[in-house]
CSV table of C-alpha atoms in Angstrom, one decimal:
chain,number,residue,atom,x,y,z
A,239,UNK,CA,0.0,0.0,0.0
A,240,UNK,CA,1.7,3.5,-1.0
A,241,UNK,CA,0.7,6.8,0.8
A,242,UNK,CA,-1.7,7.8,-1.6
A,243,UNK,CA,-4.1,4.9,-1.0
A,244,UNK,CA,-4.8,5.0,2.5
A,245,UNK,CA,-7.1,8.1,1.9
A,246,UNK,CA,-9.6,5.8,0.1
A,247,UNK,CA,-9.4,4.4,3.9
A,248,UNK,CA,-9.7,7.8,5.7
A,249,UNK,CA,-13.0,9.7,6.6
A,250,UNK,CA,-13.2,13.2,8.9
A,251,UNK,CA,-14.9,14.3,11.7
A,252,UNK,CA,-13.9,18.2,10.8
A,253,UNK,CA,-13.8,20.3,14.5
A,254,UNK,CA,-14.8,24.1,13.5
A,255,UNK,CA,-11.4,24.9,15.7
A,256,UNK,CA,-7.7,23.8,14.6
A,257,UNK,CA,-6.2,20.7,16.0
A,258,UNK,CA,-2.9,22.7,14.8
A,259,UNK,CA,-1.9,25.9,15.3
A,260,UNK,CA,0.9,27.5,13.3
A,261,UNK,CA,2.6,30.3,14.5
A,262,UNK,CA,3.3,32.6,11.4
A,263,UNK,CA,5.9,35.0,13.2
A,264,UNK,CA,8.1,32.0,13.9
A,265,UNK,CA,7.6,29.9,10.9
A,266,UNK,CA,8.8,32.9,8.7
A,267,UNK,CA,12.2,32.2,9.7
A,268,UNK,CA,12.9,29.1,8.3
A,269,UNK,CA,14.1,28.7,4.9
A,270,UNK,CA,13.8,24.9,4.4
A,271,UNK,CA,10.1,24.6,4.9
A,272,UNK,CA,10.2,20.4,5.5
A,273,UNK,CA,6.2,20.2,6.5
A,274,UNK,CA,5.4,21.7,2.9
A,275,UNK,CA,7.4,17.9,1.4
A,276,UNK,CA,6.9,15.7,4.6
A,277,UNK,CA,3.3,15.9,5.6
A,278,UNK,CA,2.1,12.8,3.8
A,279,UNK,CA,-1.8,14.5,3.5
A,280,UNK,CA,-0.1,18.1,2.0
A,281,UNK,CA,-2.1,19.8,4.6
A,282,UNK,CA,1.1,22.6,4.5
A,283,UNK,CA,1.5,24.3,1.0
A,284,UNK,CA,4.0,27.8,0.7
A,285,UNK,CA,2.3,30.5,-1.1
A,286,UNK,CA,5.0,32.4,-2.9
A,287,UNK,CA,2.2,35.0,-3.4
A,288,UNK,CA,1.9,35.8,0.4
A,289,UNK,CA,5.3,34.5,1.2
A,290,UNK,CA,4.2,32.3,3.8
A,291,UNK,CA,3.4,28.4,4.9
A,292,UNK,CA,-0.3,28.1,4.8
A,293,UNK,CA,-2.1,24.9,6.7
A,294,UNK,CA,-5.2,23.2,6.2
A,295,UNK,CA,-6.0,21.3,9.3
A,296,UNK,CA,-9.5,19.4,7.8
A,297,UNK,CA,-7.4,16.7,6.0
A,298,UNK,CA,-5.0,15.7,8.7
A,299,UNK,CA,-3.8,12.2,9.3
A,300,UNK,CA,-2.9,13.2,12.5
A,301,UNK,CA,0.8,11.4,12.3
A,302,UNK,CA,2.6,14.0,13.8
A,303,UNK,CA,5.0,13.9,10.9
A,304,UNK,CA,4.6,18.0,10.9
A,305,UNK,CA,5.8,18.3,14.9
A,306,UNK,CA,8.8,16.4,14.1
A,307,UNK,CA,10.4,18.4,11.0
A,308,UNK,CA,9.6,21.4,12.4
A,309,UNK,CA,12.5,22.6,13.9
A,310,UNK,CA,11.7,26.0,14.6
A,311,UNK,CA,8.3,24.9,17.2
A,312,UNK,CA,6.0,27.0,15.1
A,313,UNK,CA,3.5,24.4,15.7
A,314,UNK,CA,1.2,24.2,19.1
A,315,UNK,CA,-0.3,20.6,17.8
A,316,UNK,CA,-2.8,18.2,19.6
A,317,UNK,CA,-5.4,15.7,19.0
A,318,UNK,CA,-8.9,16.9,18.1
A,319,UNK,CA,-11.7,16.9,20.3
A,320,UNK,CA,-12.8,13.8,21.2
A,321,UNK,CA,-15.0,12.2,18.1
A,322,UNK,CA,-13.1,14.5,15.8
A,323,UNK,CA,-10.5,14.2,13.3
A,324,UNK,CA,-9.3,11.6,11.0
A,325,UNK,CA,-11.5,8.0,10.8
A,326,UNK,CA,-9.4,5.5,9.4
A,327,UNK,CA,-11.0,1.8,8.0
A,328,UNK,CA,-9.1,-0.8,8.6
A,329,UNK,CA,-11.2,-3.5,6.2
């Protein structure tokens, strides 16, 4: 099974309020921007427009791949409220 195909196995609970919160101010600073390559659900995209990382928390997978590469701790990251969030299907 490759990345791609576990989001036929995914459904979401979407919580009006961020699960994730990224902190603009600090995020500016880094040049490499890993979350926009290593977030396997590309919830993180850089607008070259607005010269920023933008985030889209209602398709989250919830690995915590983001917290990890982020080396800067722009993010303040948890787990949705309960009965939120991703659903996977295991059959």
């Amino acid at each position: 099974m490759i990345v791609d195909d576990i989001f036929d196995l995914v459904s979401y609970r979407v919580h009006p309020e961020p699960h994730i919160r990224l902190n603009q101010d600090t995020c500016r600073g880094c040049t490499h921007r890993a979350c926009t390559f290593a977030c396997p659900a590309r919830c993180y995209t850089y607008s070259e427009e607005r010269e920023r990382v933008d985030f889209a928390y209602e398709a989250c997978l919830e690995c915590g791949t983001c917290l990890l590469v982020c080396d800067r701790g722009a993010l303040d990251w948890s787990y949705p409220v309960g009965g939120c969030g991703v659903r996977f299907r295991l059959t």
